[in-house]
PDB file of C-alpha atoms and ligand atoms in Angstrom:
ATOM      1  CA  MET A   1     111.241  77.692  96.573  1.00  0.00           C
ATOM      2  CA  PRO A   2     110.961  77.027 100.369  1.00  0.00           C
ATOM      3  CA  MET A   3     108.477  78.506 102.284  1.00  0.00           C
ATOM      4  CA  ALA A   4     107.411  80.873  99.153  1.00  0.00           C
ATOM      5  CA  LEU A   5     104.175  79.476  98.144  1.00  0.00           C
ATOM      6  CA  ASN A   6     102.275  78.040 100.976  1.00  0.00           C
ATOM      7  CA  ASP A   7      99.911  81.111 101.755  1.00  0.00           C
ATOM      8  CA  ALA A   8     100.934  83.377  98.923  1.00  0.00           C
ATOM      9  CA  GLY A   9      98.211  82.126  96.630  1.00  0.00           C
ATOM     10  CA  PRO A  10      95.770  82.208  94.798  1.00  0.00           C
ATOM     11  CA  THR A  11      96.677  85.079  92.338  1.00  0.00           C
ATOM     12  CA  HIS A  12      93.844  87.698  92.513  1.00  0.00           C
ATOM     13  CA  ARG A  13      93.297  91.181  91.357  1.00  0.00           C
ATOM     14  CA  VAL A  14      93.807  94.006  93.432  1.00  0.00           C
ATOM     15  CA  ARG A  15      93.546  97.824  93.113  1.00  0.00           C
ATOM     16  CA  VAL A  16      95.018 100.390  95.559  1.00  0.00           C
ATOM     17  CA  ASP A  17      94.487 104.118  95.596  1.00  0.00           C
ATOM     18  CA  GLY A  18      97.750 106.376  95.212  1.00  0.00           C
ATOM     19  CA  PHE A  19     100.098 106.758  97.961  1.00  0.00           C
ATOM     20  CA  TRP A  20     103.519 107.914  98.910  1.00  0.00           C
ATOM     21  CA  MET A  21     105.866 105.428 100.467  1.00  0.00           C
ATOM     22  CA  ASP A  22     109.395 106.279 102.398  1.00  0.00           C
ATOM     23  CA  LYS A  23     112.222 105.410 100.051  1.00  0.00           C
ATOM     24  CA  THR A  24     113.956 103.148 102.692  1.00  0.00           C
ATOM     25  CA  ALA A  25     113.001 101.333 105.779  1.00  0.00           C
ATOM     26  CA  VAL A  26     112.964 103.754 108.859  1.00  0.00           C
ATOM     27  CA  THR A  27     116.682 104.094 110.036  1.00  0.00           C
ATOM     28  CA  ASN A  28     118.054 104.325 113.686  1.00  0.00           C
ATOM     29  CA  GLU A  29     118.698 107.816 113.036  1.00  0.00           C
ATOM     30  CA  GLN A  30     115.048 108.486 112.321  1.00  0.00           C
ATOM     31  CA  PHE A  31     113.819 106.497 115.085  1.00  0.00           C
ATOM     32  CA  GLU A  32     116.063 108.093 117.474  1.00  0.00           C
ATOM     33  CA  LYS A  33     114.556 111.669 116.543  1.00  0.00           C
ATOM     34  CA  PHE A  34     111.113 110.151 117.339  1.00  0.00           C
ATOM     35  CA  VAL A  35     112.225 108.787 120.744  1.00  0.00           C
ATOM     36  CA  ALA A  36     113.999 111.934 121.690  1.00  0.00           C
ATOM     37  CA  ALA A  37     110.875 113.975 120.626  1.00  0.00           C
ATOM     38  CA  THR A  38     108.316 111.851 122.435  1.00  0.00           C
ATOM     39  CA  GLY A  39     110.154 109.889 125.145  1.00  0.00           C
ATOM     40  CA  TYR A  40     108.694 106.489 123.544  1.00  0.00           C
ATOM     41  CA  VAL A  41     110.013 103.381 125.086  1.00  0.00           C
ATOM     42  CA  THR A  42     109.631 100.400 122.869  1.00  0.00           C
ATOM     43  CA  ILE A  43     108.038  97.070 123.871  1.00  0.00           C
ATOM     44  CA  ALA A  44     111.540  95.276 123.846  1.00  0.00           C
ATOM     45  CA  GLU A  45     112.581  97.849 126.565  1.00  0.00           C
ATOM     46  CA  ARG A  46     109.690  97.369 128.721  1.00  0.00           C
ATOM     47  CA  MET A  47     109.449  94.777 131.620  1.00  0.00           C
ATOM     48  CA  PRO A  48     106.829  92.137 130.766  1.00  0.00           C
ATOM     49  CA  THR A  49     104.429  91.529 133.574  1.00  0.00           C
ATOM     50  CA  LYS A  50     103.016  88.152 135.086  1.00  0.00           C
ATOM     51  CA  GLU A  51      99.580  89.638 133.884  1.00  0.00           C
ATOM     52  CA  GLU A  52     100.550  89.602 130.432  1.00  0.00           C
ATOM     53  CA  PHE A  53     102.458  86.312 130.354  1.00  0.00           C
ATOM     54  CA  PRO A  54     100.960  84.266 133.130  1.00  0.00           C
ATOM     55  CA  ALA A  55     102.599  81.084 131.726  1.00  0.00           C
ATOM     56  CA  ALA A  56     105.968  82.223 131.790  1.00  0.00           C
ATOM     57  CA  PRO A  57     108.396  81.486 134.659  1.00  0.00           C
ATOM     58  CA  ARG A  58     109.047  84.566 136.889  1.00  0.00           C
ATOM     59  CA  GLU A  59     112.804  84.512 135.722  1.00  0.00           C
ATOM     60  CA  ASN A  60     111.886  85.012 132.172  1.00  0.00           C
ATOM     61  CA  LEU A  61     109.995  88.115 132.752  1.00  0.00           C
ATOM     62  CA  VAL A  62     112.834  90.430 131.712  1.00  0.00           C
ATOM     63  CA  ALA A  63     112.931  93.072 129.025  1.00  0.00           C
ATOM     64  CA  GLY A  64     114.545  91.757 125.769  1.00  0.00           C
ATOM     65  CA  SER A  65     113.911  90.729 122.192  1.00  0.00           C
ATOM     66  CA  VAL A  66     114.358  87.871 119.758  1.00  0.00           C
ATOM     67  CA  VAL A  67     117.894  87.646 118.158  1.00  0.00           C
ATOM     68  CA  PHE A  68     119.234  85.451 115.330  1.00  0.00           C
ATOM     69  CA  ALA A  69     122.577  83.796 116.102  1.00  0.00           C
ATOM     70  CA  PRO A  70     124.438  81.209 113.749  1.00  0.00           C
ATOM     71  CA  THR A  71     124.767  77.794 114.805  1.00  0.00           C
ATOM     72  CA  ASP A  72     128.108  76.350 114.966  1.00  0.00           C
ATOM     73  CA  HIS A  73     127.356  73.021 113.105  1.00  0.00           C
ATOM     74  CA  GLU A  74     124.635  71.994 110.545  1.00  0.00           C
ATOM     75  CA  VAL A  75     121.337  71.470 111.865  1.00  0.00           C
ATOM     76  CA  PRO A  76     117.930  70.209 110.530  1.00  0.00           C
ATOM     77  CA  LEU A  77     115.857  72.954 109.381  1.00  0.00           C
ATOM     78  CA  ASN A  78     112.625  72.180 110.972  1.00  0.00           C
ATOM     79  CA  ASP A  79     113.228  73.884 114.300  1.00  0.00           C
ATOM     80  CA  HIS A  80     113.963  77.442 114.015  1.00  0.00           C
ATOM     81  CA  LEU A  81     114.602  77.718 118.033  1.00  0.00           C
ATOM     82  CA  GLN A  82     118.071  76.283 117.210  1.00  0.00           C
ATOM     83  CA  TRP A  83     118.880  80.002 115.596  1.00  0.00           C
ATOM     84  CA  TRP A  84     116.441  82.306 117.336  1.00  0.00           C
ATOM     85  CA  SER A  85     116.568  82.996 120.943  1.00  0.00           C
ATOM     86  CA  TYR A  86     115.166  85.496 123.500  1.00  0.00           C
ATOM     87  CA  VAL A  87     118.125  87.911 124.554  1.00  0.00           C
ATOM     88  CA  LYS A  88     117.742  89.923 127.636  1.00  0.00           C
ATOM     89  CA  GLY A  89     118.549  93.431 127.044  1.00  0.00           C
ATOM     90  CA  ALA A  90     118.245  93.113 123.391  1.00  0.00           C
ATOM     91  CA  ASN A  91     116.227  96.213 121.748  1.00  0.00           C
ATOM     92  CA  TRP A  92     116.746  98.836 119.031  1.00  0.00           C
ATOM     93  CA  ARG A  93     119.492 100.534 120.684  1.00  0.00           C
ATOM     94  CA  HIS A  94     121.324  97.066 121.549  1.00  0.00           C
ATOM     95  CA  PRO A  95     120.328  95.004 118.493  1.00  0.00           C
ATOM     96  CA  LEU A  96     122.359  91.916 119.446  1.00  0.00           C
ATOM     97  CA  GLY A  97     122.216  92.193 123.195  1.00  0.00           C
ATOM     98  CA  PRO A  98     123.232  94.534 126.175  1.00  0.00           C
ATOM     99  CA  ASP A  99     126.976  94.502 124.733  1.00  0.00           C
ATOM    100  CA  SER A 100     126.143  95.795 121.253  1.00  0.00           C
ATOM    101  CA  ASP A 101     125.303  99.261 120.227  1.00  0.00           C
ATOM    102  CA  ILE A 102     124.101 101.309 117.334  1.00  0.00           C
ATOM    103  CA  LYS A 103     127.147 103.477 117.071  1.00  0.00           C
ATOM    104  CA  GLY A 104     128.065 104.239 113.483  1.00  0.00           C
ATOM    105  CA  LYS A 105     124.883 102.668 112.439  1.00  0.00           C
ATOM    106  CA  GLU A 106     122.630 105.706 111.797  1.00  0.00           C
ATOM    107  CA  LYS A 107     121.731 104.673 108.460  1.00  0.00           C
ATOM    108  CA  TYR A 108     120.729 100.873 109.199  1.00  0.00           C
ATOM    109  CA  PRO A 109     117.105 100.091 109.532  1.00  0.00           C
ATOM    110  CA  VAL A 110     115.895 100.165 113.143  1.00  0.00           C
ATOM    111  CA  VAL A 111     114.961  96.466 114.351  1.00  0.00           C
ATOM    112  CA  HIS A 112     113.405  95.110 117.509  1.00  0.00           C
ATOM    113  CA  VAL A 113     110.354  97.340 116.846  1.00  0.00           C
ATOM    114  CA  ALA A 114     107.103  95.482 117.779  1.00  0.00           C
ATOM    115  CA  TYR A 115     103.937  96.500 115.895  1.00  0.00           C
ATOM    116  CA  PRO A 116     102.708  99.147 118.364  1.00  0.00           C
ATOM    117  CA  ASP A 117     106.119 100.589 118.231  1.00  0.00           C
ATOM    118  CA  ALA A 118     105.931 101.127 114.372  1.00  0.00           C
ATOM    119  CA  GLU A 119     102.424 102.377 114.769  1.00  0.00           C
ATOM    120  CA  ALA A 120     103.517 104.982 117.252  1.00  0.00           C
ATOM    121  CA  TYR A 121     106.361 106.106 114.897  1.00  0.00           C
ATOM    122  CA  ALA A 122     104.033 106.394 112.028  1.00  0.00           C
ATOM    123  CA  LYS A 123     101.610 108.611 113.922  1.00  0.00           C
ATOM    124  CA  TRP A 124     104.204 110.956 115.139  1.00  0.00           C
ATOM    125  CA  ALA A 125     105.448 111.047 111.712  1.00  0.00           C
ATOM    126  CA  ASP A 126     102.027 111.941 110.476  1.00  0.00           C
ATOM    127  CA  LYS A 127     101.994 108.824 108.238  1.00  0.00           C
ATOM    128  CA  ARG A 128     100.735 105.151 108.444  1.00  0.00           C
ATOM    129  CA  LEU A 129     101.750 101.457 108.021  1.00  0.00           C
ATOM    130  CA  PRO A 130     101.251 100.340 104.605  1.00  0.00           C
ATOM    131  CA  THR A 131      98.542  97.641 103.964  1.00  0.00           C
ATOM    132  CA  GLU A 132      99.875  94.418 102.560  1.00  0.00           C
ATOM    133  CA  ALA A 133      98.281  95.153  99.225  1.00  0.00           C
ATOM    134  CA  GLU A 134     100.187  98.543  99.075  1.00  0.00           C
ATOM    135  CA  PHE A 135     103.456  97.081 100.001  1.00  0.00           C
ATOM    136  CA  GLU A 136     103.206  94.416  97.322  1.00  0.00           C
ATOM    137  CA  PHE A 137     102.092  97.067  94.642  1.00  0.00           C
ATOM    138  CA  ALA A 138     104.956  99.304  95.905  1.00  0.00           C
ATOM    139  CA  ALA A 139     107.538  96.531  95.832  1.00  0.00           C
ATOM    140  CA  ARG A 140     106.529  95.286  92.359  1.00  0.00           C
ATOM    141  CA  GLY A 141     107.773  98.524  90.986  1.00  0.00           C
ATOM    142  CA  GLY A 142     105.688  98.404  87.851  1.00  0.00           C
ATOM    143  CA  LEU A 143     106.747  95.047  86.932  1.00  0.00           C
ATOM    144  CA  PRO A 144     103.535  92.977  87.271  1.00  0.00           C
ATOM    145  CA  GLY A 145     104.032  89.206  87.521  1.00  0.00           C
ATOM    146  CA  LYS A 146     107.712  89.086  87.980  1.00  0.00           C
ATOM    147  CA  THR A 147     109.510  86.690  90.388  1.00  0.00           C
ATOM    148  CA  TYR A 148     111.539  89.657  92.163  1.00  0.00           C
ATOM    149  CA  VAL A 149     111.214  93.282  92.573  1.00  0.00           C
ATOM    150  CA  TRP A 150     113.673  93.904  89.950  1.00  0.00           C
ATOM    151  CA  GLY A 151     112.770  91.280  87.325  1.00  0.00           C
ATOM    152  CA  ASN A 152     112.920  87.404  86.825  1.00  0.00           C
ATOM    153  CA  GLU A 153     116.501  86.834  87.365  1.00  0.00           C
ATOM    154  CA  PHE A 154     117.884  86.733  90.733  1.00  0.00           C
ATOM    155  CA  ARG A 155     121.327  88.094  89.644  1.00  0.00           C
ATOM    156  CA  PRO A 156     120.983  90.018  86.374  1.00  0.00           C
ATOM    157  CA  LYS A 157     124.485  90.118  84.751  1.00  0.00           C
ATOM    158  CA  GLY A 158     125.843  88.741  87.804  1.00  0.00           C
ATOM    159  CA  LYS A 159     124.821  91.655  89.999  1.00  0.00           C
ATOM    160  CA  TRP A 160     123.588  91.429  93.603  1.00  0.00           C
ATOM    161  CA  MET A 161     120.035  93.104  93.919  1.00  0.00           C
ATOM    162  CA  ALA A 162     119.367  92.604  97.570  1.00  0.00           C
ATOM    163  CA  ASN A 163     120.641  91.908 100.687  1.00  0.00           C
ATOM    164  CA  THR A 164     120.160  88.073 101.456  1.00  0.00           C
ATOM    165  CA  TRP A 165     121.837  85.123 102.996  1.00  0.00           C
ATOM    166  CA  GLN A 166     124.719  83.001 101.047  1.00  0.00           C
ATOM    167  CA  GLY A 167     126.437  80.079 102.531  1.00  0.00           C
ATOM    168  CA  LYS A 168     125.056  77.236 104.677  1.00  0.00           C
ATOM    169  CA  PHE A 169     121.931  78.437 106.443  1.00  0.00           C
ATOM    170  CA  PRO A 170     122.171  78.883 109.526  1.00  0.00           C
ATOM    171  CA  VAL A 171     125.813  78.136 110.180  1.00  0.00           C
ATOM    172  CA  LYS A 172     127.757  80.764 108.022  1.00  0.00           C
ATOM    173  CA  ASP A 173     126.376  83.705 106.145  1.00  0.00           C
ATOM    174  CA  THR A 174     129.539  84.128 103.583  1.00  0.00           C
ATOM    175  CA  GLY A 175     128.180  87.571 102.676  1.00  0.00           C
ATOM    176  CA  ASN A 176     129.037  87.251  98.837  1.00  0.00           C
ATOM    177  CA  ASP A 177     126.584  90.155  98.157  1.00  0.00           C
ATOM    178  CA  GLY A 178     128.688  92.587 100.236  1.00  0.00           C
ATOM    179  CA  PHE A 179     126.897  92.269 103.564  1.00  0.00           C
ATOM    180  CA  ALA A 180     126.965  89.262 106.295  1.00  0.00           C
ATOM    181  CA  GLY A 181     124.145  90.133 108.350  1.00  0.00           C
ATOM    182  CA  ILE A 182     122.052  93.461 108.174  1.00  0.00           C
ATOM    183  CA  ALA A 183     123.058  96.272 105.896  1.00  0.00           C
ATOM    184  CA  PRO A 184     122.681  99.894 106.036  1.00  0.00           C
ATOM    185  CA  VAL A 185     119.606 101.049 103.894  1.00  0.00           C
ATOM    186  CA  ALA A 186     119.884 101.855  99.991  1.00  0.00           C
ATOM    187  CA  LYS A 187     123.120  99.789  99.452  1.00  0.00           C
ATOM    188  CA  PHE A 188     121.243  98.001  96.629  1.00  0.00           C
ATOM    189  CA  PRO A 189     119.634  99.340  93.469  1.00  0.00           C
ATOM    190  CA  PRO A 190     116.128 100.890  93.886  1.00  0.00           C
ATOM    191  CA  ASN A 191     113.051  99.419  92.242  1.00  0.00           C
ATOM    192  CA  GLY A 192     111.035 100.760  89.396  1.00  0.00           C
ATOM    193  CA  TYR A 193     109.343 103.332  91.876  1.00  0.00           C
ATOM    194  CA  GLY A 194     112.551 104.480  93.436  1.00  0.00           C
ATOM    195  CA  LEU A 195     112.035 102.404  96.644  1.00  0.00           C
ATOM    196  CA  TYR A 196     114.972 100.647  98.001  1.00  0.00           C
ATOM    197  CA  ASP A 197     115.317  97.342  99.694  1.00  0.00           C
ATOM    198  CA  MET A 198     111.668  96.315  99.015  1.00  0.00           C
ATOM    199  CA  ALA A 199     113.310  92.721  99.213  1.00  0.00           C
ATOM    200  CA  GLY A 200     115.760  91.405 101.673  1.00  0.00           C
ATOM    201  CA  ASN A 201     117.716  93.286 104.543  1.00  0.00           C
ATOM    202  CA  VAL A 202     114.843  93.363 107.024  1.00  0.00           C
ATOM    203  CA  TRP A 203     111.356  92.294 107.030  1.00  0.00           C
ATOM    204  CA  GLU A 204     108.700  95.092 107.375  1.00  0.00           C
ATOM    205  CA  TRP A 205     105.453  95.348 109.347  1.00  0.00           C
ATOM    206  CA  CYS A 206     102.158  95.864 107.245  1.00  0.00           C
ATOM    207  CA  SER A 207      98.840  96.845 108.809  1.00  0.00           C
ATOM    208  CA  ASP A 208      96.908  93.834 107.766  1.00  0.00           C
ATOM    209  CA  TRP A 209      96.148  91.094 110.169  1.00  0.00           C
ATOM    210  CA  TYR A 210      97.630  87.588 109.230  1.00  0.00           C
ATOM    211  CA  ARG A 211      95.376  84.802 107.934  1.00  0.00           C
ATOM    212  CA  PRO A 212      96.726  82.152 105.427  1.00  0.00           C
ATOM    213  CA  ASP A 213      93.653  81.785 103.573  1.00  0.00           C
ATOM    214  CA  TYR A 214      92.962  85.727 103.072  1.00  0.00           C
ATOM    215  CA  TYR A 215      93.889  85.385  99.247  1.00  0.00           C
ATOM    216  CA  GLN A 216      91.556  82.519  99.089  1.00  0.00           C
ATOM    217  CA  THR A 217      88.879  84.550 100.485  1.00  0.00           C
ATOM    218  CA  LEU A 218      89.414  87.538  98.052  1.00  0.00           C
ATOM    219  CA  ALA A 219      89.904  85.144  95.013  1.00  0.00           C
ATOM    220  CA  ASP A 220      86.632  83.490  95.755  1.00  0.00           C
ATOM    221  CA  LYS A 221      84.836  86.902  95.930  1.00  0.00           C
ATOM    222  CA  GLY A 222      86.023  87.396  92.343  1.00  0.00           C
ATOM    223  CA  GLY A 223      86.394  90.783  90.533  1.00  0.00           C
ATOM    224  CA  VAL A 224      89.045  93.288  91.749  1.00  0.00           C
ATOM    225  CA  ALA A 225      89.700  93.826  95.626  1.00  0.00           C
ATOM    226  CA  ILE A 226      89.608  97.680  95.983  1.00  0.00           C
ATOM    227  CA  ASN A 227      92.140  98.804  98.888  1.00  0.00           C
ATOM    228  CA  PRO A 228      91.999  95.404 100.772  1.00  0.00           C
ATOM    229  CA  GLN A 229      92.734  95.942 104.375  1.00  0.00           C
ATOM    230  CA  GLY A 230      93.359  92.382 105.541  1.00  0.00           C
ATOM    231  CA  PRO A 231      90.967  90.132 107.237  1.00  0.00           C
ATOM    232  CA  ASP A 232      88.741  91.283 110.231  1.00  0.00           C
ATOM    233  CA  SER A 233      90.941  89.033 112.626  1.00  0.00           C
ATOM    234  CA  PRO A 234      94.003  87.295 112.751  1.00  0.00           C
ATOM    235  CA  PHE A 235      94.638  83.564 112.669  1.00  0.00           C
ATOM    236  CA  ASP A 236      97.624  81.374 112.146  1.00  0.00           C
ATOM    237  CA  PRO A 237      96.710  77.476 112.400  1.00  0.00           C
ATOM    238  CA  ALA A 238     100.324  76.976 113.545  1.00  0.00           C
ATOM    239  CA  GLU A 239     100.007  79.129 116.571  1.00  0.00           C
ATOM    240  CA  PRO A 240      96.407  79.845 117.051  1.00  0.00           C
ATOM    241  CA  ASN A 241      96.671  81.902 120.085  1.00  0.00           C
ATOM    242  CA  GLU A 242      98.990  84.295 118.759  1.00  0.00           C
ATOM    243  CA  LYS A 243      97.798  87.704 117.122  1.00  0.00           C
ATOM    244  CA  LYS A 244      99.924  88.149 113.937  1.00  0.00           C
ATOM    245  CA  ARG A 245     100.050  90.874 111.608  1.00  0.00           C
ATOM    246  CA  VAL A 246     101.818  90.570 108.122  1.00  0.00           C
ATOM    247  CA  HIS A 247     105.399  91.060 107.558  1.00  0.00           C
ATOM    248  CA  ARG A 248     106.601  91.640 103.727  1.00  0.00           C
ATOM    249  CA  GLY A 249     109.863  91.548 101.863  1.00  0.00           C
ATOM    250  CA  GLY A 250     112.220  88.958 103.591  1.00  0.00           C
ATOM    251  CA  SER A 251     115.492  89.735 105.235  1.00  0.00           C
ATOM    252  CA  PHE A 252     119.099  89.185 105.238  1.00  0.00           C
ATOM    253  CA  LEU A 253     118.603  85.669 106.429  1.00  0.00           C
ATOM    254  CA  CYS A 254     116.549  84.604 103.293  1.00  0.00           C
ATOM    255  CA  ASN A 255     118.045  82.118 101.241  1.00  0.00           C
ATOM    256  CA  ASP A 256     117.206  79.246  98.810  1.00  0.00           C
ATOM    257  CA  GLN A 257     117.721  76.555 101.376  1.00  0.00           C
ATOM    258  CA  TYR A 258     115.308  77.343 104.212  1.00  0.00           C
ATOM    259  CA  CYS A 259     113.215  80.646 103.417  1.00  0.00           C
ATOM    260  CA  SER A 260     113.139  82.294  99.972  1.00  0.00           C
ATOM    261  CA  ARG A 261     110.795  85.174 100.851  1.00  0.00           C
ATOM    262  CA  TYR A 262     112.639  87.649  98.993  1.00  0.00           C
ATOM    263  CA  ILE A 263     110.474  86.426  96.189  1.00  0.00           C
ATOM    264  CA  VAL A 264     107.811  89.306  95.774  1.00  0.00           C
ATOM    265  CA  GLY A 265     104.383  88.203  96.639  1.00  0.00           C
ATOM    266  CA  THR A 266     105.535  86.013  99.329  1.00  0.00           C
ATOM    267  CA  ARG A 267     104.244  86.601 102.691  1.00  0.00           C
ATOM    268  CA  GLY A 268     105.583  86.558 106.430  1.00  0.00           C
ATOM    269  CA  LYS A 269     103.814  87.133 109.629  1.00  0.00           C
ATOM    270  CA  GLY A 270     104.705  87.847 113.174  1.00  0.00           C
ATOM    271  CA  GLU A 271     102.961  88.084 116.644  1.00  0.00           C
ATOM    272  CA  VAL A 272     102.491  91.920 117.091  1.00  0.00           C
ATOM    273  CA  ASN A 273     104.248  92.547 120.426  1.00  0.00           C
ATOM    274  CA  THR A 274     107.448  90.584 119.202  1.00  0.00           C
ATOM    275  CA  GLY A 275     110.469  92.242 117.400  1.00  0.00           C
ATOM    276  CA  THR A 276     113.575  90.625 116.090  1.00  0.00           C
ATOM    277  CA  ASN A 277     116.900  91.872 114.858  1.00  0.00           C
ATOM    278  CA  HIS A 278     115.640  91.394 111.064  1.00  0.00           C
ATOM    279  CA  LEU A 279     112.400  92.991 111.306  1.00  0.00           C
ATOM    280  CA  GLY A 280     111.722  96.691 110.755  1.00  0.00           C
ATOM    281  CA  PHE A 281     109.116  98.769 109.034  1.00  0.00           C
ATOM    282  CA  ARG A 282     108.391 101.936 106.645  1.00  0.00           C
ATOM    283  CA  CYS A 283     105.831 104.353 106.397  1.00  0.00           C
ATOM    284  CA  VAL A 284     103.298 105.455 103.791  1.00  0.00           C
ATOM    285  CA  LYS A 285     100.674 108.346 103.308  1.00  0.00           C
ATOM    286  CA  SER A 286      97.533 108.510 101.126  1.00  0.00           C
ATOM    287  CA  ALA A 287      97.978 110.699  98.175  1.00  0.00           C
ATOM    288  CA  GLN A 288      94.614 112.186  98.841  1.00  0.00           C
ATOM    289  CA  GLU A 289      95.777 113.059 102.353  1.00  0.00           C
ATOM    290  CA  THR A 290      98.721 114.548 100.929  1.00  0.00           C
ATOM    291  CA  ALA A 291      97.310 116.809  98.531  1.00  0.00           C
ATOM    292  CA  ASN A 292      94.594 118.132 101.116  1.00  0.00           C
ATOM    293  CA  ARG A 293      97.484 119.846 103.081  1.00  0.00           C
TER     294      ARG A 293
HETATM  295 CA1   CA B   1     123.903  89.312 102.550  1.00  0.00          CA
HETATM  296 CU1   CU B   2     113.128  84.484 104.734  1.00  0.00          CU
END
């Protein structure tokens, strides 16, 4: 399946200590509470500076974020810039750009959150972001070794289990699963641990730095990795100057033609200061920490 396997192996054994996880991705309504309480301004809402982006032309130094737009014709799938673009004025309150808003979308996952934004929210909520190992353990919901977070069949008895893309990518999402584009949280069945949307809808930030060879490193050590926290530093050979952290879960754009990373165990990645309209997050809390209060 496309993009599913290149960095997801080798299989290795991991143990994680007990933790609690949010049942859903953080919603617009929840993020609004955080912003109202703290006055926090997300990275997408801040004016980028010449110091931060010395190579960028001055006219591009405008607050905004990265937005998906379908193409009007079939395109080769080797150039993602055909469907992703930087949109001035796009941010969590305006997910598709300045003319869009989140009225009536209180229960949708908040998007256009960069890693520091997600971290700030987690800190405010007295929680933290999951490690990649925690995310995968939670996503599997007690079903080790299965292809999807719900089992081995994509549509058991014909039922849609996650919000993904149907139709020709990236031209038209036919929305056969009930949603063309993003969906409110918890519209599909929860996994075995009662967690919603652990695959599809929006990608979610994990706290690990991204390296494609991290699992090889763990496998080479042998034995069981206890609470792995990710590599010490980020490295993506495709974009060696970008500092990336792990994304997990896949999104409403995932499909069997281009990117099938709704498959559990597969990995995503993203530059830490970059949000998009298919990237959100949820928080966790260590069981030990919860018990101590
Ligand atoms: Ca869909
Ligand atoms: Cu995908």
